[in-house]
mmCIF file of C-alpha atoms in Angstrom:
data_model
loop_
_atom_site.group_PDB
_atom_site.id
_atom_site.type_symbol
_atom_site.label_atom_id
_atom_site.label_comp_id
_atom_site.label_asym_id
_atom_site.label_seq_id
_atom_site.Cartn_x
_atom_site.Cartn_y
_atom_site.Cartn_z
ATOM 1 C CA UNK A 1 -60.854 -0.161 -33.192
ATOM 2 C CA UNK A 2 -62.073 -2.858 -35.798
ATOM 3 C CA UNK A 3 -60.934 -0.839 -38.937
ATOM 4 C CA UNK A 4 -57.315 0.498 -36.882
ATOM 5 C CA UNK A 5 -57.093 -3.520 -36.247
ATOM 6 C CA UNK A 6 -57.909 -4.327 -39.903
ATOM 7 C CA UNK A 7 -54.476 -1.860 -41.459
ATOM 8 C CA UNK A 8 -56.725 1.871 -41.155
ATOM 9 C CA UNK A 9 -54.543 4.671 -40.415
ATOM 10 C CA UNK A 10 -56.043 7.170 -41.155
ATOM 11 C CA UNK A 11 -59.926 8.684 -40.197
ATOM 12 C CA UNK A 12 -62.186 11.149 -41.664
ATOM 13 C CA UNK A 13 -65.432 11.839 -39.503
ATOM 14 C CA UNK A 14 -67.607 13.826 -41.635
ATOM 15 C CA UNK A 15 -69.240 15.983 -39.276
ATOM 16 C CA UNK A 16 -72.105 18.616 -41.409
ATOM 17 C CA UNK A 17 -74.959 17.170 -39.316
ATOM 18 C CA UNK A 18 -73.371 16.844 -35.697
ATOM 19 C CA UNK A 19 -74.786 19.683 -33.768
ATOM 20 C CA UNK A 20 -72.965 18.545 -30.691
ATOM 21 C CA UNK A 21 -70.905 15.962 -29.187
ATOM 22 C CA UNK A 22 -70.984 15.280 -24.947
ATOM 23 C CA UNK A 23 -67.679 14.806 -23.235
ATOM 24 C CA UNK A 24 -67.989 11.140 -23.425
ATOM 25 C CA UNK A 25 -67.737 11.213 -27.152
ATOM 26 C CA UNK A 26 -64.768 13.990 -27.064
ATOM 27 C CA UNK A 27 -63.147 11.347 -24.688
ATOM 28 C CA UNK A 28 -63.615 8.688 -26.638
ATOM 29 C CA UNK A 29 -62.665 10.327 -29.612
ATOM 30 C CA UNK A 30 -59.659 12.486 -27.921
ATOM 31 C CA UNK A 31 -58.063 8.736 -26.563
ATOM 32 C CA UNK A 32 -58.283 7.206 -30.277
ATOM 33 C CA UNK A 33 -57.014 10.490 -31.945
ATOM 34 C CA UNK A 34 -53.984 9.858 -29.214
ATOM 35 C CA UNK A 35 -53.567 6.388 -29.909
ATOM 36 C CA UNK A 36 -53.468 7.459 -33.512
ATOM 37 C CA UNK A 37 -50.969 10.073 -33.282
ATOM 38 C CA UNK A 38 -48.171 8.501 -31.322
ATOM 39 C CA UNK A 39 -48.308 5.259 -34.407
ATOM 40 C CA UNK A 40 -47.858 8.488 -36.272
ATOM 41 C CA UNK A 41 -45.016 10.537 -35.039
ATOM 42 C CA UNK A 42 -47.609 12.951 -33.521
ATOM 43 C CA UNK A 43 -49.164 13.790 -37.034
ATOM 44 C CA UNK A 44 -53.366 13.515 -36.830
ATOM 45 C CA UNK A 45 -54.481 10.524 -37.987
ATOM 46 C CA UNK A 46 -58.137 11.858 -37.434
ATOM 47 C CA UNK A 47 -59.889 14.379 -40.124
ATOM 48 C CA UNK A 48 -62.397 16.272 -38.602
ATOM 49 C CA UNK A 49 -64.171 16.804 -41.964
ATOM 50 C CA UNK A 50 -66.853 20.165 -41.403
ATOM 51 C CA UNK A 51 -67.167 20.491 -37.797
ATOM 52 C CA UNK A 52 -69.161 23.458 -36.691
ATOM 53 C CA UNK A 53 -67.891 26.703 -34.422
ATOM 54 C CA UNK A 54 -69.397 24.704 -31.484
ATOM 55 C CA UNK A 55 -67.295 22.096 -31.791
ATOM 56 C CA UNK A 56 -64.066 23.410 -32.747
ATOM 57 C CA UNK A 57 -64.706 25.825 -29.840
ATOM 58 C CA UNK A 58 -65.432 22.836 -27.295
ATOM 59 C CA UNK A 59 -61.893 20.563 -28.784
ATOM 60 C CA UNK A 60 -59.627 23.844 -28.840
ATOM 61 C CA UNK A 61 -61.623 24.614 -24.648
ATOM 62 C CA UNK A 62 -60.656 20.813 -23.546
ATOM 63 C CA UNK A 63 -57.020 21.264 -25.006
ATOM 64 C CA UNK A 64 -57.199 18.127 -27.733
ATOM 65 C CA UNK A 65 -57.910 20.550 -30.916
ATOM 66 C CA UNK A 66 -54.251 19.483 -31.765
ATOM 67 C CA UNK A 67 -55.335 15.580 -32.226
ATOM 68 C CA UNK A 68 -57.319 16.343 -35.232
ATOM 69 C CA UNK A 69 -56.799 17.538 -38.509
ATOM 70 C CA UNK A 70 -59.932 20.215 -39.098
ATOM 71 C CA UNK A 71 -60.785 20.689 -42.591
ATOM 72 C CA UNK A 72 -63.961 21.885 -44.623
ATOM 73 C CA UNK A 73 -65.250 21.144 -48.219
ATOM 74 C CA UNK A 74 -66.887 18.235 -49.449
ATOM 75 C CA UNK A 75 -66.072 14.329 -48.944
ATOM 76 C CA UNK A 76 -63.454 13.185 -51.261
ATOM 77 C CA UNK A 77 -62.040 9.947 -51.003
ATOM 78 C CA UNK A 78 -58.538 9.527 -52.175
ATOM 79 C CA UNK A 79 -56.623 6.159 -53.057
ATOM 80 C CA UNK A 80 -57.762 3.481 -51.218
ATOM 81 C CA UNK A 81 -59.926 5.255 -48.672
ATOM 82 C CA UNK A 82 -63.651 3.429 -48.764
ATOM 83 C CA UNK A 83 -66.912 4.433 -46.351
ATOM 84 C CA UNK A 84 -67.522 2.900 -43.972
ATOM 85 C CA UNK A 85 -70.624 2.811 -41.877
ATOM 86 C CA UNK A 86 -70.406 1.745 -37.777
ATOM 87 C CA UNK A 87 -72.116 -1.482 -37.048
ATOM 88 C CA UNK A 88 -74.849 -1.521 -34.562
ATOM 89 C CA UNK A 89 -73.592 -2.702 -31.083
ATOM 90 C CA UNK A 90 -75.866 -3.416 -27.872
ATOM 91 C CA UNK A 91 -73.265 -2.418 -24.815
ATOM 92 C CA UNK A 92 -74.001 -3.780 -21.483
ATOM 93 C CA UNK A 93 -74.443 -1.195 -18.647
ATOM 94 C CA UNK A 94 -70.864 -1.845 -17.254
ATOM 95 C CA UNK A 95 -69.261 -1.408 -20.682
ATOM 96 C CA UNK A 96 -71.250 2.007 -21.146
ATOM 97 C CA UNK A 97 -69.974 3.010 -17.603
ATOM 98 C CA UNK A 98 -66.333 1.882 -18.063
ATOM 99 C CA UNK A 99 -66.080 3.259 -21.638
ATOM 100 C CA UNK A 100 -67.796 7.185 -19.996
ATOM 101 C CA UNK A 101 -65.235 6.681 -17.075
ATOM 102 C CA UNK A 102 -62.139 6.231 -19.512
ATOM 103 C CA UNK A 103 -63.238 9.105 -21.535
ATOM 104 C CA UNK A 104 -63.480 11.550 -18.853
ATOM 105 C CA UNK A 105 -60.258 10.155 -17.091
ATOM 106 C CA UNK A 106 -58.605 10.579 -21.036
ATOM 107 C CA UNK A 107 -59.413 14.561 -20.931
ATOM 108 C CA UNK A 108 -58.156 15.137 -17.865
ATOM 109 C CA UNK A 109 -54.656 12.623 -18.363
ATOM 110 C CA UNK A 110 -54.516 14.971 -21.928
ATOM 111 C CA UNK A 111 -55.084 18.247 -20.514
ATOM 112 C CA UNK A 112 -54.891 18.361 -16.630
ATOM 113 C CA UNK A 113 -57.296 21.602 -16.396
ATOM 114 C CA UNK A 114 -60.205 19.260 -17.714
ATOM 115 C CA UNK A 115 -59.500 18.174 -13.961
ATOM 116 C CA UNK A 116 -61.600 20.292 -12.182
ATOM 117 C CA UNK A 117 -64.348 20.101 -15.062
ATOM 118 C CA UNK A 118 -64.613 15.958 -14.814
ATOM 119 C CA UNK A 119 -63.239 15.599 -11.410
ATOM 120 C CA UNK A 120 -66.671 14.806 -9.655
ATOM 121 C CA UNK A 121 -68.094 12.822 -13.043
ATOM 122 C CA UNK A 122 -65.051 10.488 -12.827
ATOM 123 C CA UNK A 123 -66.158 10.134 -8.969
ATOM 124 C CA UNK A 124 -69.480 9.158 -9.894
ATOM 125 C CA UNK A 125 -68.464 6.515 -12.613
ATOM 126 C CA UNK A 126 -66.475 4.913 -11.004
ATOM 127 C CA UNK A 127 -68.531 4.567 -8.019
ATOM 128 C CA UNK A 128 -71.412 3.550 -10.549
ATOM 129 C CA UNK A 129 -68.945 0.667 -11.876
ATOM 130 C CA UNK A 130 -68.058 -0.492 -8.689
ATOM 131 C CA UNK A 131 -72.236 -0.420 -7.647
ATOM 132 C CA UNK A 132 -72.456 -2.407 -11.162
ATOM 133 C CA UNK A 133 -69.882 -4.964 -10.738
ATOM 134 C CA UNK A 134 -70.934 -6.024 -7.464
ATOM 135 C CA UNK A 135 -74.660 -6.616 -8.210
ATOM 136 C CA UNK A 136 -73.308 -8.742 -11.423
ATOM 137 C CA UNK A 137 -72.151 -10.828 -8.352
#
């Protein structure tokens, strides 16, 4: 959100030594990669640089392949385009629950047959945030 707020438009995630990536992630990644797209008359605005089978498989299952851009080969950075390396953050507990609880609710708003896969994880979040709000009281 820092580097979209900062003029970025356009992402590459290099991806050779993700194995995996939970449903939050694809959430959180899924909502951005939306985000993205509509600033971009619905062209990806998020590379997907070397994913494996696994993870191809799991976007195209969820229904949010068509966010990304999926392309193999090595790293080349053209024109401007610079690294850039995530700074370390320490999330409360509330912002670890909201941000799993918008994920989830972002697969099933994109594809409505993620319903019945997040249905009772949304439940539980939400009820979790609530539980955490109220002993922040």
């Amino acid at each position: 959100s820092e580097l979209l707020q900062s003029g970025y438009r356009y992402f590459v995630l290099e991806l050779s030594d993700c194995v995996l990536m939970d449903s939050t992630f694809l959430g959180v990644l899924a909502g951005f990669g939306l985000k993205l797209s509509s600033a971009r008359d619905a062209e990806p605005a998020i590379e997907l640089l070397n994913p494996n089978a696994r993870i191809s498989d799991l976007l195209d299952n969820l229904g949010v392949l068509h966010l990304f851009k999926i392309t193999h080969g090595p790293l080349e950075l053209a024109g401007k385009g610079e690294m850039q390396v995530p700074c370390a953050a320490a999330p409360t507990r509330e912002e670890v629950t909201r941000a799993c609880l918008e994920a989830h609710r972002t697969l099933m708003e994109i594809n409505p047959a993620n319903v019945s896969k997040f249905k009772e994880v949304t439940q539980f979040l939400a009820e979790d945030l609530k539980r955490i709000k109220e002993g922040a009281r």
